[in-house]
Amino acid sequence: MLEWKSQEKAITQEEEGACKREIKAIQKELAALQQPIKQAGLPVLLVFEGWSASGKGSIISKVISELDPRGYQVWSYADPTDEEGRRPLLWPFWRDLPPRGEMAVLDRSWYSRALTRLEEDQAAASGLVESINTFERQLGDDGYLILKFFLNISRREQKRRLEKLSDHGATAWRVTDRDWRRNREYAARAEVTELLLQATNPVHAPWHVVQNEDKTRGTLEVLRRVRDALRAALEDGAPRPLPPEQVPWPLRAMPRLKDVDLSPSTTEEAYRAELKRERKKLQKLHSRLYREKVPVVLGFEGWDASGKGGAIRRLSWALDPRGFDVVPIAAPTPEELSRPYLWRFWRQLPKDGHVVLFDRTWYGRVMVERVEGLTPEARWSMAYDEINEFERELSRWGAVVLKFWLQIDQDTQLRRFEDRQSTPEKQYKITEEDWRNRKKWPQYELAVDEMLQKTSTEYAPWILVEGNDKKYARLKVLRTVRKALERRLDG
Amino acid sequence: MLEWKSQEKAITQEEEGACKREIKAIQKELAALQQPIKQAGLPVLLVFEGWSASGKGSIISKVISELDPRGYQVWSYADPTDEEGRRPLLWPFWRDLPPRGEMAVLDRSWYSRALTRLEEDQAAASGLVESINTFERQLGDDGYLILKFFLNISRREQKRRLEKLSDHGATAWRVTDRDWRRNREYAARAEVTELLLQATNPVHAPWHVVQNEDKTRGTLEVLRRVRDALRAALEDGAPRPLPPEQVPWPLRAMPRLKDVDLSPSTTEEAYRAELKRERKKLQKLHSRLYREKVPVVLGFEGWDASGKGGAIRRLSWALDPRGFDVVPIAAPTPEELSRPYLWRFWRQLPKDGHVVLFDRTWYGRVMVERVEGLTPEARWSMAYDEINEFERELSRWGAVVLKFWLQIDQDTQLRRFEDRQSTPEKQYKITEEDWRNRKKWPQYELAVDEMLQKTSTEYAPWILVEGNDKKYARLKVLRTVRKALERRLDG
């Protein structure tokens, strides 16, 4: 697939003139395409990878030179910052995703970072490839157009350019020891790069290896390909990925909601004593998590009035406020709606060593969005896989992931609703919507049952919490979290 | 003002029980206050500073324990991350400002960072105090309630707590060499801290020094003060700052728009030659900026169709796309509207060594918001000072700040509007709004004239660009930027 050795003839002056004229013409075409891209709501990612000194910067300049800055953004990804280093590999790229109708131009990307990681640890290869392919497939599913360029120059040409940069006072600083090392190790790096590119070359996010020994020819080729791909996407829609391979998720068996025995309860005395014990243990564990840089992601779902808030509060009392955040999930903002569904959850991931408690979660997709008809079936039915993939990514990063479903029966909910309505300081907690949701109990139960069957994995299990007795429920949450952390830290 | 030596009697068991009961009661009161805070749209900042081991974490836990997580966020500020280190001191705190109706609880703040900086450079003191007072006054002007707590313990008590933490395997890692050093240098640090606190103690953002030798008493005092301040703010509004002292801004004389001679022009030939020369020079300067970590902030304003986009594009062609961003400013989003006016511009500041070009700027406040009546006079008339302060902050940080006003006459605008309307690929650039704005030319001219008189400072000057001839205008922009960078880099 890749030609690592340049076989080009030198460019003639005449040819160069013709190339330059065509470049100018395409630049204007690209500018004219921005309006239709905006109107079609097409999100575009242009990824530039390549050898050091292969000319990424100057080709990017040519791509953007006539564009309206309101429609694109250039992102430069050097080595990870400390913020980025403490999050999953793909976190910065999720964070910076363009909204629909806009374009992101990436100067280096997840590929550079993956290659750096591979230099350190060859064994990480299959995990990296899987993470990347999943990421690009999810974006493709969401209508993103992804074009990936690898700018290729020969080892000799790279050496020549590095020498030239080194010779000039104004540019010498740009050439680092790493660049020279990589030039020496060109062959080995080419091999690894080629393997990575071949393993990540699906039809909806193809690689274009562009020979950039001659920069005019290289620039023209990139511009042509960008223009053609944009035109094609505007006419036919972005190329669609194939459905994900049916990986057998490592699912845990889950009971149906109606089969859950809601009788467990606890006495006030036992509750107080155990609460105290669990808090002490959790405090110690939290400090170990911090030191050992283990991230923890906890999700809370459940019927309205099932006691999510109370359980979250009891848990948070046991944690150092500097090391956790509670993230309440409400209806998405316009900013969130204009990007893939999981974007806002990616953005909220904790740093390693920190704990995030999600008060409602990404499972809204297959519950409220499904039941209320906010999202077409074609989209929400894909979410089981997307979510399993998301949680696998978290787990691969090293996070402890637990999801709690707080279960109550309809009588208990009614009693709690009535109590809220008659207690002034609780009144804000109950709305018309709660009553509306209650009427749809059977539809929600169906959706929740399906969700529990399809997304309780070994690495991110659902825990069903018997919630008719609030105290019992809180203790079960604390105990479950504590045990999971112990397993992780001691196991 | 501060009592650095504890003179407390030990707490009796009876007293402790009473304190704890009151703490619980206030926690519930705080939770009940969240709804009125939301409804009143009151934004609240609770700042916790204090000696190491003075108990910030556990007091913060007590403050938030009964709160609904949808209404607050806890922010922890340890040493600056690399992202933060490359931006102005106050940048992370602007970035994390809560929206109206919500509360931010800060575990350390700009004060810790200022103290660290003072340790390195005593001479920075007056600048730091001015930056901080300006920041808090601007927030106060905008209705923010700011409460600042300094948790105080004696040197002996601190030593005792550090020893206790060190003795336990689970907590020993939390005690660093720096903590011990600071305990040894307690007296000197107390003196510097006291000076800083005294210099930053205005009525709308007062310091509360809380004796926390006994944690139960300390916690109770904090909770009482938070509750009382919240209640008072809900009844009377947040305490208002005094108007800023009338600092004589170092203003440059500016001509009136009507007196600008718009005849300058250039030939195609001279334009091409100079464009090429300027681009080369700018390229080299950009690389020096990067190495010497100088940030550059350029703002572009001007009449519709005055050629802002073209000038920005010519400038960007001379810059490395990895080192600059063009930030287009449109109408504010709801997220932006719920925070102080300058928030969104603070968020967009470049890293040091980088260049940001704002396509329209923070001056919208005193132009479009003024002329269109979007903002009451009481607010926009304050903006001249706020903006001068903002730009002084940028300059103090080390940024080169330039603002361009592209001036054309009404005939030229009309010609360009008509040209846009008759050229298909330019049609998107012209809207009904442009025609509406044109009718208000005299009102805008009045506003622009006042803005130019009041905000062209030595450290952030306005440059009037004669724009009837586009080529002349582009060259003037390039030349002005180049010269300013040369002056800065060559001293």
mmCIF file of N, CA, C and O in Angstrom, chain B residues 40-116:
data_model
loop_
_atom_site.group_PDB
_atom_site.id
_atom_site.type_symbol
_atom_site.label_atom_id
_atom_site.label_comp_id
_atom_site.label_asym_id
_atom_site.label_seq_id
_atom_site.Cartn_x
_atom_site.Cartn_y
_atom_site.Cartn_z
ATOM 1 N N ALA B 40 -32.694 33.615 41.690
ATOM 2 C CA ALA B 40 -32.193 34.987 41.657
ATOM 3 C C ALA B 40 -31.050 35.137 40.664
ATOM 4 O O ALA B 40 -30.589 36.239 40.401
ATOM 5 N N GLY B 41 -30.565 34.010 40.122
ATOM 6 C CA GLY B 41 -29.441 34.091 39.186
ATOM 7 C C GLY B 41 -28.181 34.619 39.852
ATOM 8 O O GLY B 41 -27.362 35.285 39.223
ATOM 9 N N LEU B 42 -28.033 34.297 41.131
ATOM 10 C CA LEU B 42 -26.879 34.802 41.882
ATOM 11 C C LEU B 42 -25.670 33.872 41.680
ATOM 12 O O LEU B 42 -25.734 32.701 42.035
ATOM 13 N N PRO B 43 -24.580 34.380 41.119
ATOM 14 C CA PRO B 43 -23.399 33.531 41.034
ATOM 15 C C PRO B 43 -22.535 33.712 42.290
ATOM 16 O O PRO B 43 -22.370 34.829 42.775
ATOM 17 N N VAL B 44 -22.013 32.603 42.803
ATOM 18 C CA VAL B 44 -21.312 32.636 44.091
ATOM 19 C C VAL B 44 -19.939 31.989 43.969
ATOM 20 O O VAL B 44 -19.799 30.915 43.372
ATOM 21 N N LEU B 45 -18.938 32.632 44.531
ATOM 22 C CA LEU B 45 -17.595 32.053 44.612
ATOM 23 C C LEU B 45 -17.200 31.917 46.071
ATOM 24 O O LEU B 45 -17.152 32.919 46.791
ATOM 25 N N LEU B 46 -16.940 30.688 46.502
ATOM 26 C CA LEU B 46 -16.426 30.483 47.852
ATOM 27 C C LEU B 46 -14.968 30.069 47.730
ATOM 28 O O LEU B 46 -14.662 29.017 47.149
ATOM 29 N N VAL B 47 -14.096 30.889 48.270
ATOM 30 C CA VAL B 47 -12.665 30.662 48.104
ATOM 31 C C VAL B 47 -12.082 30.172 49.428
ATOM 32 O O VAL B 47 -12.288 30.818 50.457
ATOM 33 N N PHE B 48 -11.390 29.045 49.375
ATOM 34 C CA PHE B 48 -10.753 28.534 50.587
ATOM 35 C C PHE B 48 -9.239 28.538 50.447
ATOM 36 O O PHE B 48 -8.681 27.869 49.572
ATOM 37 N N GLU B 49 -8.628 29.329 51.305
ATOM 38 C CA GLU B 49 -7.171 29.340 51.396
ATOM 39 C C GLU B 49 -6.795 28.985 52.828
ATOM 40 O O GLU B 49 -7.650 28.943 53.711
ATOM 41 N N GLY B 50 -5.522 28.779 53.057
ATOM 42 C CA GLY B 50 -5.093 28.478 54.424
ATOM 43 C C GLY B 50 -3.797 27.694 54.414
ATOM 44 O O GLY B 50 -3.338 27.272 53.350
ATOM 45 N N TRP B 51 -3.236 27.521 55.580
ATOM 46 C CA TRP B 51 -2.012 26.747 55.718
ATOM 47 C C TRP B 51 -2.226 25.314 55.223
ATOM 48 O O TRP B 51 -3.340 24.827 55.249
ATOM 49 N N SER B 52 -1.152 24.652 54.830
ATOM 50 C CA SER B 52 -1.255 23.211 54.577
ATOM 51 C C SER B 52 -1.751 22.552 55.853
ATOM 52 O O SER B 52 -1.352 22.957 56.946
ATOM 53 N N ALA B 53 -2.585 21.548 55.694
ATOM 54 C CA ALA B 53 -3.120 20.790 56.837
ATOM 55 C C ALA B 53 -4.030 21.628 57.726
ATOM 56 O O ALA B 53 -4.312 21.253 58.864
ATOM 57 N N SER B 54 -4.507 22.759 57.196
ATOM 58 C CA SER B 54 -5.391 23.572 58.038
ATOM 59 C C SER B 54 -6.836 23.099 57.944
ATOM 60 O O SER B 54 -7.698 23.630 58.645
ATOM 61 N N GLY B 55 -7.111 22.124 57.064
ATOM 62 C CA GLY B 55 -8.452 21.535 57.060
ATOM 63 C C GLY B 55 -9.371 22.025 55.953
ATOM 64 O O GLY B 55 -10.588 21.910 56.054
ATOM 65 N N LYS B 56 -8.800 22.521 54.865
ATOM 66 C CA LYS B 56 -9.629 23.001 53.747
ATOM 67 C C LYS B 56 -10.530 21.894 53.210
ATOM 68 O O LYS B 56 -11.734 22.086 53.045
ATOM 69 N N GLY B 57 -9.926 20.749 52.947
ATOM 70 C CA GLY B 57 -10.699 19.651 52.353
ATOM 71 C C GLY B 57 -11.894 19.276 53.197
ATOM 72 O O GLY B 57 -13.008 19.135 52.684
ATOM 73 N N SER B 58 -11.690 19.146 54.504
ATOM 74 C CA SER B 58 -12.817 18.645 55.287
ATOM 75 C C SER B 58 -13.884 19.724 55.472
ATOM 76 O O SER B 58 -15.068 19.423 55.525
ATOM 77 N N ILE B 59 -13.475 20.988 55.532
ATOM 78 C CA ILE B 59 -14.506 22.042 55.613
ATOM 79 C C ILE B 59 -15.305 22.115 54.304
ATOM 80 O O ILE B 59 -16.528 22.259 54.318
ATOM 81 N N ILE B 60 -14.609 21.985 53.184
ATOM 82 C CA ILE B 60 -15.336 21.989 51.906
ATOM 83 C C ILE B 60 -16.347 20.840 51.869
ATOM 84 O O ILE B 60 -17.493 21.010 51.448
ATOM 85 N N SER B 61 -15.934 19.678 52.347
ATOM 86 C CA SER B 61 -16.882 18.547 52.430
ATOM 87 C C SER B 61 -18.139 18.926 53.204
ATOM 88 O O SER B 61 -19.246 18.561 52.818
ATOM 89 N N LYS B 62 -17.934 19.627 54.322
ATOM 90 C CA LYS B 62 -19.086 19.990 55.149
ATOM 91 C C LYS B 62 -19.975 21.005 54.427
ATOM 92 O O LYS B 62 -21.193 20.964 54.551
ATOM 93 N N VAL B 63 -19.358 21.903 53.690
ATOM 94 C CA VAL B 63 -20.157 22.918 52.998
ATOM 95 C C VAL B 63 -21.044 22.279 51.932
ATOM 96 O O VAL B 63 -22.200 22.624 51.776
ATOM 97 N N ILE B 64 -20.504 21.325 51.194
ATOM 98 C CA ILE B 64 -21.258 20.780 50.058
ATOM 99 C C ILE B 64 -22.117 19.581 50.421
ATOM 100 O O ILE B 64 -22.918 19.135 49.588
ATOM 101 N N SER B 65 -21.995 19.071 51.651
ATOM 102 C CA SER B 65 -22.528 17.731 51.888
ATOM 103 C C SER B 65 -24.014 17.587 51.593
ATOM 104 O O SER B 65 -24.452 16.521 51.191
ATOM 105 N N GLU B 66 -24.799 18.630 51.786
ATOM 106 C CA GLU B 66 -26.240 18.478 51.519
ATOM 107 C C GLU B 66 -26.676 19.149 50.218
ATOM 108 O O GLU B 66 -27.856 19.180 49.894
ATOM 109 N N LEU B 67 -25.714 19.697 49.484
ATOM 110 C CA LEU B 67 -26.101 20.459 48.293
ATOM 111 C C LEU B 67 -26.435 19.550 47.111
ATOM 112 O O LEU B 67 -25.897 18.456 46.984
ATOM 113 N N ASP B 68 -27.320 20.051 46.272
ATOM 114 C CA ASP B 68 -27.645 19.366 45.028
ATOM 115 C C ASP B 68 -26.492 19.609 44.050
ATOM 116 O O ASP B 68 -26.145 20.754 43.758
ATOM 117 N N PRO B 69 -25.890 18.517 43.538
ATOM 118 C CA PRO B 69 -24.707 18.712 42.685
ATOM 119 C C PRO B 69 -24.989 19.500 41.416
ATOM 120 O O PRO B 69 -24.062 19.940 40.754
ATOM 121 N N ARG B 70 -26.248 19.680 41.063
ATOM 122 C CA ARG B 70 -26.526 20.478 39.870
ATOM 123 C C ARG B 70 -26.277 21.960 40.098
ATOM 124 O O ARG B 70 -26.292 22.746 39.168
ATOM 125 N N GLY B 71 -26.074 22.354 41.360
ATOM 126 C CA GLY B 71 -25.952 23.778 41.628
ATOM 127 C C GLY B 71 -24.564 24.241 42.034
ATOM 128 O O GLY B 71 -24.365 25.415 42.299
ATOM 129 N N TYR B 72 -23.613 23.324 42.111
ATOM 130 C CA TYR B 72 -22.280 23.778 42.509
ATOM 131 C C TYR B 72 -21.216 22.930 41.821
ATOM 132 O O TYR B 72 -21.492 21.865 41.279
ATOM 133 N N GLN B 73 -19.984 23.423 41.889
ATOM 134 C CA GLN B 73 -18.845 22.651 41.418
ATOM 135 C C GLN B 73 -17.654 22.959 42.324
ATOM 136 O O GLN B 73 -17.462 24.106 42.739
ATOM 137 N N VAL B 74 -16.903 21.918 42.653
ATOM 138 C CA VAL B 74 -15.687 22.122 43.449
ATOM 139 C C VAL B 74 -14.490 22.140 42.506
ATOM 140 O O VAL B 74 -14.362 21.273 41.639
ATOM 141 N N TRP B 75 -13.644 23.161 42.639
ATOM 142 C CA TRP B 75 -12.433 23.240 41.814
ATOM 143 C C TRP B 75 -11.212 23.182 42.712
ATOM 144 O O TRP B 75 -11.134 23.914 43.695
ATOM 145 N N SER B 76 -10.279 22.329 42.347
ATOM 146 C CA SER B 76 -9.039 22.215 43.103
ATOM 147 C C SER B 76 -7.911 22.812 42.291
ATOM 148 O O SER B 76 -7.731 22.434 41.136
ATOM 149 N N TYR B 77 -7.169 23.728 42.872
ATOM 150 C CA TYR B 77 -6.065 24.335 42.136
ATOM 151 C C TYR B 77 -4.745 24.053 42.833
ATOM 152 O O TYR B 77 -4.368 24.756 43.772
ATOM 153 N N ALA B 78 -4.095 22.994 42.401
ATOM 154 C CA ALA B 78 -2.744 22.736 42.896
ATOM 155 C C ALA B 78 -1.793 23.627 42.087
ATOM 156 O O ALA B 78 -2.181 24.674 41.592
ATOM 157 N N ASP B 79 -0.561 23.229 41.948
ATOM 158 C CA ASP B 79 0.348 24.017 41.119
ATOM 159 C C ASP B 79 -0.194 24.087 39.701
ATOM 160 O O ASP B 79 -0.884 23.176 39.251
ATOM 161 N N PRO B 80 0.130 25.164 38.986
ATOM 162 C CA PRO B 80 -0.404 25.315 37.623
ATOM 163 C C PRO B 80 -0.024 24.137 36.721
ATOM 164 O O PRO B 80 1.098 23.643 36.781
ATOM 165 N N THR B 81 -0.962 23.662 35.916
ATOM 166 C CA THR B 81 -0.652 22.676 34.885
ATOM 167 C C THR B 81 0.112 23.387 33.765
ATOM 168 O O THR B 81 0.215 24.614 33.763
ATOM 169 N N ASP B 82 0.614 22.631 32.802
ATOM 170 C CA ASP B 82 1.367 23.325 31.747
ATOM 171 C C ASP B 82 0.458 24.220 30.910
ATOM 172 O O ASP B 82 0.846 25.316 30.516
ATOM 173 N N GLU B 83 -0.792 23.777 30.687
ATOM 174 C CA GLU B 83 -1.765 24.646 30.023
ATOM 175 C C GLU B 83 -1.890 25.983 30.744
ATOM 176 O O GLU B 83 -1.939 27.039 30.137
ATOM 177 N N GLU B 84 -2.006 25.897 32.063
ATOM 178 C CA GLU B 84 -2.235 27.103 32.854
ATOM 179 C C GLU B 84 -0.990 27.961 32.935
ATOM 180 O O GLU B 84 -1.057 29.193 32.903
ATOM 181 N N GLY B 85 0.161 27.300 33.028
ATOM 182 C CA GLY B 85 1.409 28.036 33.185
ATOM 183 C C GLY B 85 1.727 28.923 31.994
ATOM 184 O O GLY B 85 2.510 29.857 32.100
ATOM 185 N N ARG B 86 1.103 28.618 30.854
ATOM 186 C CA ARG B 86 1.398 29.395 29.656
ATOM 187 C C ARG B 86 0.374 30.497 29.419
ATOM 188 O O ARG B 86 0.312 31.076 28.339
ATOM 189 N N ARG B 87 -0.460 30.719 30.422
ATOM 190 C CA ARG B 87 -1.494 31.743 30.292
ATOM 191 C C ARG B 87 -1.405 32.712 31.475
ATOM 192 O O ARG B 87 -0.667 32.463 32.416
ATOM 193 N N PRO B 88 -2.160 33.813 31.452
ATOM 194 C CA PRO B 88 -2.085 34.745 32.584
ATOM 195 C C PRO B 88 -2.498 34.088 33.900
ATOM 196 O O PRO B 88 -3.293 33.142 33.900
ATOM 197 N N LEU B 89 -1.982 34.625 35.000
ATOM 198 C CA LEU B 89 -2.285 34.090 36.337
ATOM 199 C C LEU B 89 -3.769 33.806 36.535
ATOM 200 O O LEU B 89 -4.158 32.782 37.092
ATOM 201 N N LEU B 90 -4.623 34.723 36.074
ATOM 202 C CA LEU B 90 -6.046 34.595 36.390
ATOM 203 C C LEU B 90 -6.818 33.754 35.374
ATOM 204 O O LEU B 90 -8.007 33.485 35.575
ATOM 205 N N TRP B 91 -6.173 33.307 34.340
ATOM 206 C CA TRP B 91 -6.860 32.574 33.274
ATOM 207 C C TRP B 91 -7.654 31.366 33.763
ATOM 208 O O TRP B 91 -8.841 31.225 33.421
ATOM 209 N N PRO B 92 -7.068 30.467 34.571
ATOM 210 C CA PRO B 92 -7.861 29.294 34.981
ATOM 211 C C PRO B 92 -9.099 29.676 35.769
ATOM 212 O O PRO B 92 -10.114 28.971 35.715
ATOM 213 N N PHE B 93 -9.026 30.785 36.483
ATOM 214 C CA PHE B 93 -10.154 31.173 37.332
ATOM 215 C C PHE B 93 -11.256 31.828 36.507
ATOM 216 O O PHE B 93 -12.429 31.642 36.773
ATOM 217 N N TRP B 94 -10.886 32.553 35.498
ATOM 218 C CA TRP B 94 -11.878 33.032 34.528
ATOM 219 C C TRP B 94 -12.545 31.843 33.844
ATOM 220 O O TRP B 94 -13.765 31.781 33.729
ATOM 221 N N ARG B 95 -11.715 30.930 33.386
ATOM 222 C CA ARG B 95 -12.231 29.770 32.659
ATOM 223 C C ARG B 95 -13.287 29.025 33.476
ATOM 224 O O ARG B 95 -14.298 28.599 32.940
ATOM 225 N N ASP B 96 -13.049 28.901 34.771
ATOM 226 C CA ASP B 96 -13.922 28.071 35.598
ATOM 227 C C ASP B 96 -15.034 28.849 36.290
ATOM 228 O O ASP B 96 -15.705 28.307 37.169
ATOM 229 N N LEU B 97 -15.253 30.103 35.937
ATOM 230 C CA LEU B 97 -16.301 30.889 36.609
ATOM 231 C C LEU B 97 -17.655 30.214 36.514
ATOM 232 O O LEU B 97 -18.047 29.756 35.446
ATOM 233 N N PRO B 98 -18.391 30.178 37.617
ATOM 234 C CA PRO B 98 -19.726 29.570 37.544
ATOM 235 C C PRO B 98 -20.690 30.491 36.806
ATOM 236 O O PRO B 98 -20.515 31.710 36.826
ATOM 237 N N PRO B 99 -21.691 29.922 36.146
ATOM 238 C CA PRO B 99 -22.726 30.765 35.542
ATOM 239 C C PRO B 99 -23.644 31.329 36.627
ATOM 240 O O PRO B 99 -23.614 30.867 37.770
ATOM 241 N N ARG B 100 -24.443 32.313 36.241
ATOM 242 C CA ARG B 100 -25.389 32.898 37.204
ATOM 243 C C ARG B 100 -26.289 31.820 37.804
ATOM 244 O O ARG B 100 -26.742 30.931 37.096
ATOM 245 N N GLY B 101 -26.491 31.924 39.112
ATOM 246 C CA GLY B 101 -27.367 30.958 39.781
ATOM 247 C C GLY B 101 -26.644 29.731 40.281
ATOM 248 O O GLY B 101 -27.265 28.851 40.852
ATOM 249 N N GLU B 102 -25.325 29.670 40.040
ATOM 250 C CA GLU B 102 -24.586 28.514 40.554
ATOM 251 C C GLU B 102 -23.412 28.946 41.426
ATOM 252 O O GLU B 102 -23.099 30.122 41.513
ATOM 253 N N MET B 103 -22.810 27.934 42.053
ATOM 254 C CA MET B 103 -21.791 28.210 43.049
ATOM 255 C C MET B 103 -20.511 27.454 42.688
ATOM 256 O O MET B 103 -20.573 26.314 42.255
ATOM 257 N N ALA B 104 -19.389 28.132 42.843
ATOM 258 C CA ALA B 104 -18.110 27.438 42.692
ATOM 259 C C ALA B 104 -17.410 27.448 44.043
ATOM 260 O O ALA B 104 -17.346 28.480 44.704
ATOM 261 N N VAL B 105 -16.913 26.280 44.448
ATOM 262 C CA VAL B 105 -16.180 26.164 45.706
ATOM 263 C C VAL B 105 -14.724 25.918 45.329
ATOM 264 O O VAL B 105 -14.417 24.925 44.666
ATOM 265 N N LEU B 106 -13.842 26.825 45.736
ATOM 266 C CA LEU B 106 -12.458 26.753 45.283
ATOM 267 C C LEU B 106 -11.528 26.296 46.396
ATOM 268 O O LEU B 106 -11.428 26.948 47.440
ATOM 269 N N ASP B 107 -10.881 25.194 46.146
ATOM 270 C CA ASP B 107 -9.877 24.691 47.053
ATOM 271 C C ASP B 107 -8.538 25.258 46.579
ATOM 272 O O ASP B 107 -7.963 24.767 45.625
ATOM 273 N N ARG B 108 -8.099 26.292 47.234
ATOM 274 C CA ARG B 108 -7.013 27.171 46.792
ATOM 275 C C ARG B 108 -7.482 27.968 45.567
ATOM 276 O O ARG B 108 -8.470 27.626 44.929
ATOM 277 N N SER B 109 -6.717 29.009 45.264
ATOM 278 C CA SER B 109 -7.199 29.947 44.254
ATOM 279 C C SER B 109 -6.039 30.785 43.737
ATOM 280 O O SER B 109 -4.874 30.412 43.886
ATOM 281 N N TRP B 110 -6.394 31.937 43.155
ATOM 282 C CA TRP B 110 -5.365 32.870 42.679
ATOM 283 C C TRP B 110 -4.458 33.327 43.822
ATOM 284 O O TRP B 110 -3.326 33.719 43.568
ATOM 285 N N TYR B 111 -4.941 33.244 45.055
ATOM 286 C CA TYR B 111 -4.096 33.690 46.171
ATOM 287 C C TYR B 111 -2.919 32.747 46.402
ATOM 288 O O TYR B 111 -1.799 33.187 46.583
ATOM 289 N N SER B 112 -3.186 31.439 46.380
ATOM 290 C CA SER B 112 -2.070 30.494 46.519
ATOM 291 C C SER B 112 -1.042 30.719 45.425
ATOM 292 O O SER B 112 0.157 30.697 45.664
ATOM 293 N N ARG B 113 -1.553 30.923 44.220
ATOM 294 C CA ARG B 113 -0.619 31.083 43.109
ATOM 295 C C ARG B 113 0.153 32.391 43.226
ATOM 296 O O ARG B 113 1.331 32.457 42.898
ATOM 297 N N ALA B 114 -0.551 33.433 43.703
ATOM 298 C CA ALA B 114 0.144 34.710 43.880
ATOM 299 C C ALA B 114 1.221 34.565 44.954
ATOM 300 O O ALA B 114 2.334 35.077 44.807
ATOM 301 N N LEU B 115 0.903 33.836 46.025
ATOM 302 C CA LEU B 115 1.905 33.663 47.087
ATOM 303 C C LEU B 115 3.122 32.905 46.577
ATOM 304 O O LEU B 115 4.260 33.256 46.885
ATOM 305 N N THR B 116 2.889 31.871 45.789
ATOM 306 C CA THR B 116 4.012 31.130 45.217
ATOM 307 C C THR B 116 4.855 32.050 44.344
ATOM 308 O O THR B 116 6.082 32.022 44.378
#
